[in-house]
GROMACS .gro file of C-alpha atoms in nm:
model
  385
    1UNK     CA    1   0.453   1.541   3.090
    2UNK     CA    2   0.105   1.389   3.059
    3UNK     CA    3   0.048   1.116   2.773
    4UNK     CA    4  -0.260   1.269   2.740
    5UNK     CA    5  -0.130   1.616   2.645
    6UNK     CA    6  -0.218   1.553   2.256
    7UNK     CA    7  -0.537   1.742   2.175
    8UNK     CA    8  -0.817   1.497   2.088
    9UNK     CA    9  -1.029   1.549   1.812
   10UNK     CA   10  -0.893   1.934   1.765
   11UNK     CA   11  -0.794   1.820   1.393
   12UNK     CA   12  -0.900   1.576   1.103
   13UNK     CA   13  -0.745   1.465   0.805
   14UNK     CA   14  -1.023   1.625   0.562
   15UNK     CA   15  -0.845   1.484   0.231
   16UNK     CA   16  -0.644   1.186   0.086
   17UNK     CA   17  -0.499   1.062  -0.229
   18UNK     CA   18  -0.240   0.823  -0.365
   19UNK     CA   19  -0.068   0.873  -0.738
   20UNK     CA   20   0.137   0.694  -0.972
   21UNK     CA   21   0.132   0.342  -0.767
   22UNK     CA   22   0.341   0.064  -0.893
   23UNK     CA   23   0.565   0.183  -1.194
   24UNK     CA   24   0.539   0.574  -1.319
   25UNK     CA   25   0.787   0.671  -1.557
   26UNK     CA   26   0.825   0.997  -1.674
   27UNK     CA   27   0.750   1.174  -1.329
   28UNK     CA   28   1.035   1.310  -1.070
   29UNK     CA   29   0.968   1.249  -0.706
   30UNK     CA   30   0.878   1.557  -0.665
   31UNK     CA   31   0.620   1.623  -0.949
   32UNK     CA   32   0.486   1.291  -0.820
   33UNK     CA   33   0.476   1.433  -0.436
   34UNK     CA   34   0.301   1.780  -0.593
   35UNK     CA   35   0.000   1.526  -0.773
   36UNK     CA   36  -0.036   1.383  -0.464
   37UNK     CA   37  -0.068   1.699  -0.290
   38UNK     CA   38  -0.298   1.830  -0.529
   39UNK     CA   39  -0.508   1.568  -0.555
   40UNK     CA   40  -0.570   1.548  -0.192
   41UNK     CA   41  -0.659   1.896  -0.193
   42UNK     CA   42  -0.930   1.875  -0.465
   43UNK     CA   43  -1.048   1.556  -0.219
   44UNK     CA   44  -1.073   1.788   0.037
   45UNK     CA   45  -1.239   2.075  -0.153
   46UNK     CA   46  -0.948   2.279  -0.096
   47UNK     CA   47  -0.647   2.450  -0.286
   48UNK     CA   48  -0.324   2.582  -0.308
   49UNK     CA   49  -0.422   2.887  -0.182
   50UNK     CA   50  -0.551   2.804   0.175
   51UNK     CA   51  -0.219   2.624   0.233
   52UNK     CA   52  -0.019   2.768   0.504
   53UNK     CA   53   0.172   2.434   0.666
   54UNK     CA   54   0.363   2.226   0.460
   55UNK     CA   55   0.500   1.840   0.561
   56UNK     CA   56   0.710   1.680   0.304
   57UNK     CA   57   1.050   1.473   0.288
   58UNK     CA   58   1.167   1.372  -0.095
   59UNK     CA   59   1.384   1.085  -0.130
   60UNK     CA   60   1.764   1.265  -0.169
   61UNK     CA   61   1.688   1.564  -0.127
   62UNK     CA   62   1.758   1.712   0.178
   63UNK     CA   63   1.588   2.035   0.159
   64UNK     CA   64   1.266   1.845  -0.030
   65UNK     CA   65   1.070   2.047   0.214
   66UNK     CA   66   1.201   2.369   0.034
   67UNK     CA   67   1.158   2.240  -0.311
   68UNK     CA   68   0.781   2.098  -0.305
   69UNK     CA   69   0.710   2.442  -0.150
   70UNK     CA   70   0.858   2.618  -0.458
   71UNK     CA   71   0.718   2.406  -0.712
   72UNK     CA   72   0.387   2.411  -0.537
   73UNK     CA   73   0.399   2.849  -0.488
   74UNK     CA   74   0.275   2.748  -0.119
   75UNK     CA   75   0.400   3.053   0.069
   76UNK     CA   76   0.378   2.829   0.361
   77UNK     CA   77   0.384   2.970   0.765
   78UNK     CA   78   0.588   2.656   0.861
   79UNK     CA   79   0.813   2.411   0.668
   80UNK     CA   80   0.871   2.072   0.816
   81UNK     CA   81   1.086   1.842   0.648
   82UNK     CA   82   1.176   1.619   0.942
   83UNK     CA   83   1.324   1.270   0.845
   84UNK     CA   84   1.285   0.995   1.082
   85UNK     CA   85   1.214   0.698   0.790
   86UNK     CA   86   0.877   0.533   0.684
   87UNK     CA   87   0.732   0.737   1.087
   88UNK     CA   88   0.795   1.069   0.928
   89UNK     CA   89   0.442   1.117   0.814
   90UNK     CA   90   0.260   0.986   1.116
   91UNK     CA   91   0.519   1.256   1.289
   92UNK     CA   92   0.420   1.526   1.099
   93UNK     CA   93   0.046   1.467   1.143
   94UNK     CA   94   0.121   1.469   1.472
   95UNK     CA   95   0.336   1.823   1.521
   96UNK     CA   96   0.050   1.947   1.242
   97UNK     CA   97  -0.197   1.824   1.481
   98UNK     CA   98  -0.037   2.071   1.784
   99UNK     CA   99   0.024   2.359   1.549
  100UNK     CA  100  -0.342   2.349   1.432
  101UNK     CA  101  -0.488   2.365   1.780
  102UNK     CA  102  -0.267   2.619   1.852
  103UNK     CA  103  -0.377   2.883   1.619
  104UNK     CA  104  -0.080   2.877   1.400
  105UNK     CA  105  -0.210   2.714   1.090
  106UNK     CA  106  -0.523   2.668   0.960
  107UNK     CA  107  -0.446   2.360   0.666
  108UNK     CA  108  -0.156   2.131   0.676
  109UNK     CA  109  -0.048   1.975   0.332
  110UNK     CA  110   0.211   1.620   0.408
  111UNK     CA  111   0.275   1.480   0.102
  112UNK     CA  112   0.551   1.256  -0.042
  113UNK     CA  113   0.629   1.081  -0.381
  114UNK     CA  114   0.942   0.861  -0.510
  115UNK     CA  115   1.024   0.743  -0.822
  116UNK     CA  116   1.253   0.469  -0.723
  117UNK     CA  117   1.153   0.173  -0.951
  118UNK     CA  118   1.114   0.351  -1.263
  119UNK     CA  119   1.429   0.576  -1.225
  120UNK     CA  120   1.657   0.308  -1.031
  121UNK     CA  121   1.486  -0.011  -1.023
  122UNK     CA  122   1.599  -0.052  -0.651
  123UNK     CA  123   1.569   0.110  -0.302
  124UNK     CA  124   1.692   0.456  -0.286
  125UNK     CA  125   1.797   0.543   0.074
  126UNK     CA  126   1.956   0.776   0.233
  127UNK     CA  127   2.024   0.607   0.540
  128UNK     CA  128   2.477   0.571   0.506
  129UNK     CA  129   2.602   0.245   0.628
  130UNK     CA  130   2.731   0.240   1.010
  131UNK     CA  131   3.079   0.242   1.086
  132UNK     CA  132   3.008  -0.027   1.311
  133UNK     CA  133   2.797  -0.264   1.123
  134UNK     CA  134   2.986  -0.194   0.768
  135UNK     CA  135   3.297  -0.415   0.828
  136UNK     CA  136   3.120  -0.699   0.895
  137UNK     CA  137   2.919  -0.699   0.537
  138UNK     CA  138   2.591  -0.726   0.618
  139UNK     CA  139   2.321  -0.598   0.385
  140UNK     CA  140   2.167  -0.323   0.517
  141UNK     CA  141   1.833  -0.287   0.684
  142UNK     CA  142   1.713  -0.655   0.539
  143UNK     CA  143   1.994  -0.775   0.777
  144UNK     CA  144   1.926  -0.604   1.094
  145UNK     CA  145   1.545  -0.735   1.062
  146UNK     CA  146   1.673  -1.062   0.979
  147UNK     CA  147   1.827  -1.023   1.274
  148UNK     CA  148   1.511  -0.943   1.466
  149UNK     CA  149   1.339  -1.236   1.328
  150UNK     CA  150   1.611  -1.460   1.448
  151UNK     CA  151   1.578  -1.348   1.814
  152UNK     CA  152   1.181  -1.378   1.775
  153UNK     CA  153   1.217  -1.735   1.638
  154UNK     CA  154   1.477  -1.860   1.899
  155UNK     CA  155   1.253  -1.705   2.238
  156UNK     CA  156   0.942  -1.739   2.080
  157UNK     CA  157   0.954  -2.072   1.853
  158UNK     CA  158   0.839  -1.823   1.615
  159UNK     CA  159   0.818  -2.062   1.214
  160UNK     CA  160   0.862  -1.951   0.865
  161UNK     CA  161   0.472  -2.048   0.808
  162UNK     CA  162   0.393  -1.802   1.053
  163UNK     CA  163   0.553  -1.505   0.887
  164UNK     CA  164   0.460  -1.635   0.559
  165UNK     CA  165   0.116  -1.575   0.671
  166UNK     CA  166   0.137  -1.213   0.676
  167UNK     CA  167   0.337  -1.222   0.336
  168UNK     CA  168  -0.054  -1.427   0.201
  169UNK     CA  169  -0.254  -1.192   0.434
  170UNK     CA  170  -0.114  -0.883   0.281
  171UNK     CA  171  -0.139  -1.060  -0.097
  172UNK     CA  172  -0.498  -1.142  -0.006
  173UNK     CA  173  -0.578  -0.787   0.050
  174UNK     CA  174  -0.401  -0.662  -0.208
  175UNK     CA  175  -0.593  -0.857  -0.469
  176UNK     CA  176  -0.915  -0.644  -0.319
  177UNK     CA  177  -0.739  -0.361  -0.438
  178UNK     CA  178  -0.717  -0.249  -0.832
  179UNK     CA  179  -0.398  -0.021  -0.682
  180UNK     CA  180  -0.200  -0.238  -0.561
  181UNK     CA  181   0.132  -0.328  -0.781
  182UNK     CA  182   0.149  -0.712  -0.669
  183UNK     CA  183  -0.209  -0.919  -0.708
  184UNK     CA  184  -0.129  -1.256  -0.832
  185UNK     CA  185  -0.223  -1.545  -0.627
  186UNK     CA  186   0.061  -1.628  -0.375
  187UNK     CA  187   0.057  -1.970  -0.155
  188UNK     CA  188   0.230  -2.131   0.113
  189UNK     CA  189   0.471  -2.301  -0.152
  190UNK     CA  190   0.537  -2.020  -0.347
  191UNK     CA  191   0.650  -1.819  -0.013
  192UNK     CA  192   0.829  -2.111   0.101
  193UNK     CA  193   1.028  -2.198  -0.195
  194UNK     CA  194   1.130  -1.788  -0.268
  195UNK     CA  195   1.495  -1.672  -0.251
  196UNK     CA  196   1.658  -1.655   0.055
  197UNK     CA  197   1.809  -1.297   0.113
  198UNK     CA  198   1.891  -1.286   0.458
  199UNK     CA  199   1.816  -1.586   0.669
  200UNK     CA  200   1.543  -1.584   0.787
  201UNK     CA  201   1.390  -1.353   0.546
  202UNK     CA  202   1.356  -1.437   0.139
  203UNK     CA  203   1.202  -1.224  -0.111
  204UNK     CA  204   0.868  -1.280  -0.001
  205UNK     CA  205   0.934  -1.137   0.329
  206UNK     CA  206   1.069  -0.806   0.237
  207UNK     CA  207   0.848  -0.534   0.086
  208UNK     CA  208   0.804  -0.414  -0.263
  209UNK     CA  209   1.053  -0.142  -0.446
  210UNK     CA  210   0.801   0.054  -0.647
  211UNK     CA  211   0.695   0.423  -0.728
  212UNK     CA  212   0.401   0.601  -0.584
  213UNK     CA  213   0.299   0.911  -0.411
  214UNK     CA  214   0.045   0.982  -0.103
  215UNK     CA  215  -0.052   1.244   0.066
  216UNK     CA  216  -0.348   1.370   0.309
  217UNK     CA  217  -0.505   1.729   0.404
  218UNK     CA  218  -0.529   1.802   0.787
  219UNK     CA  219  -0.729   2.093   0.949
  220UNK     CA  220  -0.935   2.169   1.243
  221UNK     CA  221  -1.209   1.958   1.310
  222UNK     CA  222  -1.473   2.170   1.290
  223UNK     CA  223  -1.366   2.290   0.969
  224UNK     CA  224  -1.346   1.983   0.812
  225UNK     CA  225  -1.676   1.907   0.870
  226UNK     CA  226  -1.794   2.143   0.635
  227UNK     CA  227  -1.575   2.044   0.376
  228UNK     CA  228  -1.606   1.821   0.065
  229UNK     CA  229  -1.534   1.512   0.290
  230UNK     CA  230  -1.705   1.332   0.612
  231UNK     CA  231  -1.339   1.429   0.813
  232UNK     CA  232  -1.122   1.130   0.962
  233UNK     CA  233  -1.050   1.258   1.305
  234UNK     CA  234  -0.737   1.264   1.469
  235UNK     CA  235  -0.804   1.099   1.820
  236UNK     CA  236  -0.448   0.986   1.963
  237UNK     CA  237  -0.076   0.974   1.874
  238UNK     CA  238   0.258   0.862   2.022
  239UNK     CA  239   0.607   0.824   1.946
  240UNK     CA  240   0.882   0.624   2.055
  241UNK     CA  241   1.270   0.603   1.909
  242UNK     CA  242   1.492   0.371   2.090
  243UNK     CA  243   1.809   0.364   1.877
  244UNK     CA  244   1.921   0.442   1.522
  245UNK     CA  245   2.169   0.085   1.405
  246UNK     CA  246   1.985  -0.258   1.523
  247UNK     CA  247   2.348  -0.283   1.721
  248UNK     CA  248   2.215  -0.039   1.921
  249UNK     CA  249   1.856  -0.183   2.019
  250UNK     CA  250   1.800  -0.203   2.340
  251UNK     CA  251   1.575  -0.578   2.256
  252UNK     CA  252   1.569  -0.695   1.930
  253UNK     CA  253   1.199  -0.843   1.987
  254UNK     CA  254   1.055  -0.527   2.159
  255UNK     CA  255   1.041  -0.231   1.943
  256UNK     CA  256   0.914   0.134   2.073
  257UNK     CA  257   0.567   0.042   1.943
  258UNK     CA  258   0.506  -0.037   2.274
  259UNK     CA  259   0.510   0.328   2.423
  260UNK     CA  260   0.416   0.447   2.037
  261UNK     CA  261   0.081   0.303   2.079
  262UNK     CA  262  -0.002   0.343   2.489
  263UNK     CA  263   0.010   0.694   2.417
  264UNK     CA  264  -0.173   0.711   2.177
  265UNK     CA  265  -0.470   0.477   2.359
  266UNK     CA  266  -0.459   0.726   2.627
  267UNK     CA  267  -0.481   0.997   2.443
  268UNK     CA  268  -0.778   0.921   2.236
  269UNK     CA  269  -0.926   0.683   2.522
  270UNK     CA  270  -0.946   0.325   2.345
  271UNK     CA  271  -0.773   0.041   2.349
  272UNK     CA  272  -0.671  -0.240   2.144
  273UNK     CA  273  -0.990  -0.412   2.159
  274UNK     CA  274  -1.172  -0.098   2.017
  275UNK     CA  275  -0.992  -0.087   1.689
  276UNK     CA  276  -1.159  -0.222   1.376
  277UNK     CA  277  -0.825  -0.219   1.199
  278UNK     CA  278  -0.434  -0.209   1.206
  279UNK     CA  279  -0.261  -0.004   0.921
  280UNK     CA  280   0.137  -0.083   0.989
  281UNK     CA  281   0.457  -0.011   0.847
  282UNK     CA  282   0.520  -0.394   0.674
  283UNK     CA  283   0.863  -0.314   0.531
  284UNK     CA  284   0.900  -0.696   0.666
  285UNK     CA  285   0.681  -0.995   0.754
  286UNK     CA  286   0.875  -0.981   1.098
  287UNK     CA  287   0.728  -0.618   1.147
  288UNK     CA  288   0.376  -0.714   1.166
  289UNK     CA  289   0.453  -1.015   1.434
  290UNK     CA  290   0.647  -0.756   1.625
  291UNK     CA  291   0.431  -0.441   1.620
  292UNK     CA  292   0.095  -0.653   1.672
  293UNK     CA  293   0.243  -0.780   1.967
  294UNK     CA  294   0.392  -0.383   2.091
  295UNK     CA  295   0.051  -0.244   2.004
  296UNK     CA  296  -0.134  -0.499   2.217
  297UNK     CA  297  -0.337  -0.716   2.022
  298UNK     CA  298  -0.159  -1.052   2.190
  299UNK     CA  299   0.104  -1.104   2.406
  300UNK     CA  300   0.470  -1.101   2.347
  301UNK     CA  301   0.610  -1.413   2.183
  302UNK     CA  302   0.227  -1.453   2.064
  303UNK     CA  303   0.262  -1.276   1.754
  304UNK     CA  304   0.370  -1.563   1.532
  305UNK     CA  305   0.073  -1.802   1.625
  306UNK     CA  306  -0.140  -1.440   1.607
  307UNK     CA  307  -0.144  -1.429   1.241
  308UNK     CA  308  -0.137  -1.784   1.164
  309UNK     CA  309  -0.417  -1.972   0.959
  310UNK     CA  310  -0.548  -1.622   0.826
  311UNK     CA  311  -0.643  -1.439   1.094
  312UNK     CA  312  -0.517  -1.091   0.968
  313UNK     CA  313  -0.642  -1.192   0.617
  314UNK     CA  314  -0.980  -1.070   0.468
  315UNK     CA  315  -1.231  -1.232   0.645
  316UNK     CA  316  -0.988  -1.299   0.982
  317UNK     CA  317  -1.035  -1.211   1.349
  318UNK     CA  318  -0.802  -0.889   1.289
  319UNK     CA  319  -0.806  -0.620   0.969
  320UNK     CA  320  -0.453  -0.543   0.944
  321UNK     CA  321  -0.293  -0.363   0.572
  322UNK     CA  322  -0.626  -0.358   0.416
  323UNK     CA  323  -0.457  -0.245   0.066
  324UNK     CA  324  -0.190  -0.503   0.111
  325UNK     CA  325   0.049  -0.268   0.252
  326UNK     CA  326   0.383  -0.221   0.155
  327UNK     CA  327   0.455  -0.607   0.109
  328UNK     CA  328   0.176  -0.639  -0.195
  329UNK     CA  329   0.041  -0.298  -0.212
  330UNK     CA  330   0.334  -0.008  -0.251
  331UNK     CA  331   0.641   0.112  -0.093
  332UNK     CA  332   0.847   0.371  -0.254
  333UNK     CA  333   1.099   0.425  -0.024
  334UNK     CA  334   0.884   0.500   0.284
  335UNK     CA  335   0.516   0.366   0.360
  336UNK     CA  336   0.400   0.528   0.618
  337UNK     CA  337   0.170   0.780   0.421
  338UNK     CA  338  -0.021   0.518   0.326
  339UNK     CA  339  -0.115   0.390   0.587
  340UNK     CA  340  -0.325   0.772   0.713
  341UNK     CA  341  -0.449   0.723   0.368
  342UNK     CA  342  -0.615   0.393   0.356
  343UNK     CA  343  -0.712   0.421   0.697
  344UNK     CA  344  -0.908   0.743   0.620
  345UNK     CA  345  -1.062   0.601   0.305
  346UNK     CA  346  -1.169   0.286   0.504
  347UNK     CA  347  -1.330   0.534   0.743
  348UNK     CA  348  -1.554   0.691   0.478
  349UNK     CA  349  -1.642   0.402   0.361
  350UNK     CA  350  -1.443   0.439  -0.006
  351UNK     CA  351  -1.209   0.139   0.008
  352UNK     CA  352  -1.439  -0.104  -0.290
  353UNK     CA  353  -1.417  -0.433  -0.245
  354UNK     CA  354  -1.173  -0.425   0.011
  355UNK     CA  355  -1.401  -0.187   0.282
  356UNK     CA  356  -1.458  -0.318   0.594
  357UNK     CA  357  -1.826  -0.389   0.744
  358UNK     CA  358  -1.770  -0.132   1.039
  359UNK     CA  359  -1.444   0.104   0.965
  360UNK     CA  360  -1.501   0.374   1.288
  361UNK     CA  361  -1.156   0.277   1.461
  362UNK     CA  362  -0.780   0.268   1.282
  363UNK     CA  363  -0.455   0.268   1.453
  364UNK     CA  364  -0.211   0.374   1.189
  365UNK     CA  365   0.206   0.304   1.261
  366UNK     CA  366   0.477   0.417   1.179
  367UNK     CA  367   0.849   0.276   1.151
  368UNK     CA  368   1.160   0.432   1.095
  369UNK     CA  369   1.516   0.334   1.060
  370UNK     CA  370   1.613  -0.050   1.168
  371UNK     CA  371   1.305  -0.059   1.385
  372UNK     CA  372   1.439   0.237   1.545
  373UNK     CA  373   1.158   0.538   1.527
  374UNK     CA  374   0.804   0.419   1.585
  375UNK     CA  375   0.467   0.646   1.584
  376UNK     CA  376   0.087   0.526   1.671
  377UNK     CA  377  -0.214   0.760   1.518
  378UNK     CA  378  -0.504   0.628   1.640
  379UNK     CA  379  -0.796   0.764   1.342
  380UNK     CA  380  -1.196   0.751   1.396
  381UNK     CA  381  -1.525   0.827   1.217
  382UNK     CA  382  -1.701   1.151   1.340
  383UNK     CA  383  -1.907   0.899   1.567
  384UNK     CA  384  -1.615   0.774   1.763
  385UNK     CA  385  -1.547   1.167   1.924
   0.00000   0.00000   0.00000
């Protein structure tokens, strides 16, 4: 099969729209997922009614994909409620992406919401511990990237300062952005001296546990373009799982980012060098150090010197998490919504104080799992077709 079998431009996210960021009490995950939804469609100039593919996953519930279609009335052609982690979305986009050129659906809804901080105050998962991994008491997944970040620091000579850079790169952005749950000032000290949860990674190095709900519209190109919205077209995607328990990776320091994103470059024909930002799954500092390096914007074992001395920071060499992802910005179980979302918005130029001088290229990623499902979407402005 050809990596270059996804259809190019045939769709475009035509609305986007986040809800209930940081702490929202009073709201279920899923009447947090349906705001999203509908909010997206009013971005889009759209409504319920010209729904006919729905893309969900809610937190515990297994059959979410069932329930946001109830409480929505979306008598929808095609349900997907595939769960592969924080890649799900970027999956969906990309199965919405084939059914759309295919004449199946005309309007694809992915949404998703959690309430985790305000109902539990913690992660909700529903990944079950590994028979496997379980005996020997590690804390599950901060461990297994811990574990990752050990490998990259003993090959690579990879330092704390470096990954502390992308904890103050993301905080930097963050502060741009009135959404974003975390926007205090955060140092070198204050990363250096936070507690240690599972050497090498300390509280600054994992990402936030907070509510919040995403979700964007995606139809046919040509559609979107007479909608409410200049459309965000959908030039490239790619996925890549490798394993499911970090026992099971096949290289701790090479993740399947690395085929994730060359399919996606060859299917929307540009490269690393083209894109005028990264939007990636941050669930840990490690994360953007490994999937800068998979996606090709330095060499392997380069990643940690990549970042350093604010390079991915506003005003560095490389955008990357311009809302100060899910480190500073939000992550409610999964992220990888919002990364489609603040790509697109960066595209149309609505991102405030944060937007980029020329926003025409994103490559969005998703992980899943213990660095176990990865997907690329690479995004552009209608210029970029």
């Amino acid at each position: 099969m050809s990596d270059h079998a996804f259809p190019r431009a045939a769709c475009a996210i035509a609305g986007a729209a986040t809800f209930g960021i940081g702490e929202c009490p009073g709201y279920s995950a899923l009447e947090m997922t349906a705001r999203a939804g509908l909010l997206a469609l009013q971005d889009a100039g759209l409504g319920l009614a010209d729904v006919d593919g729905l893309f969900t996953c809610l937190p515990q519930d297994l059959l979410g994909g069932l329930a946001v279609a109830e409480y929505l009335g979306v008598p929808a052609r095609f349900v997907d409620n595939n769960r592969t982690g924080g890649s799900s979305f970027l999956n969906h986009l990309m199965t919405a992406c084939f059914m759309i050129s295919a004449g199946y659906m005309k309007t694809a809804l992915i949404c998703y919401g959690s309430n985790q901080k305000s109902a539990a105050g913690r992660l909700v998962s529903a990944l079950r511990g590994s028979v496997y991994e379980a005996p020997h008491g590690a804390r599950m997944p901060v461990a297994g990237y811990a574990l990752a970040a050990s490998r990259h620091m003993h090959l690579y000579g990879t330092t704390r300062e470096q990954l502390g850079a992308v904890a103050l790169a993301a905080r930097d952005w963050a502060r741009l952005n009135p959404e974003a749950f975390r926007r205090e000032e955060m140092v070198l000290d204050d990363y250096m001296s936070s507690r240690m949860i599972s050497t090498p990674l300390s509280v600054a190095d994992c990402c936030l546990v907070t509510d919040g709900a995403a979700a964007i519209v995606v139809t046919a190109l040509d559609r979107a373009r007479d909608l409410a919205q200049r459309p965000v077209a959908v030039l490239g995607a790619g996925a890549e799982t490798t394993h499911k328990e970090i026992a099971s990776m096949p290289d701790l320091c090479t993740t399947g980012a690395r085929l994730s994103g060359q399919r996606a470059y060859a299917a929307a024909g540009y490269g690393p060098g083209d894109m005028d930002m990264v939007q990636l799954y941050d669930a840990f500092t490690i994360n953007t150090v490994l999937f800068l390096e998979d996606l090709g914007f330095c060499p392997k074992g380069e990643g940690g010197r990549f970042v350093a001395d604010g390079a991915i920071a506003p005003g560095g060499a490389l955008a990357v998490n311009t809302n100060g992802g899910g480190l500073s910005c939000v992550h409610p179980g999964m992220y990888g919504l919002f990364t489609l979302v603040e790509a697109a918005r960066q595209i149309r130029g609505q991102a405030g104080a944060r937007q980029l001088g020329k926003a025409d290229l994103a490559i969005c990623h998703g992980n899943g799992g213990v660095l176990s499902s990865q997907t690329s979407v690479i995004l552009g402005s209608p210029d970029t077709i």
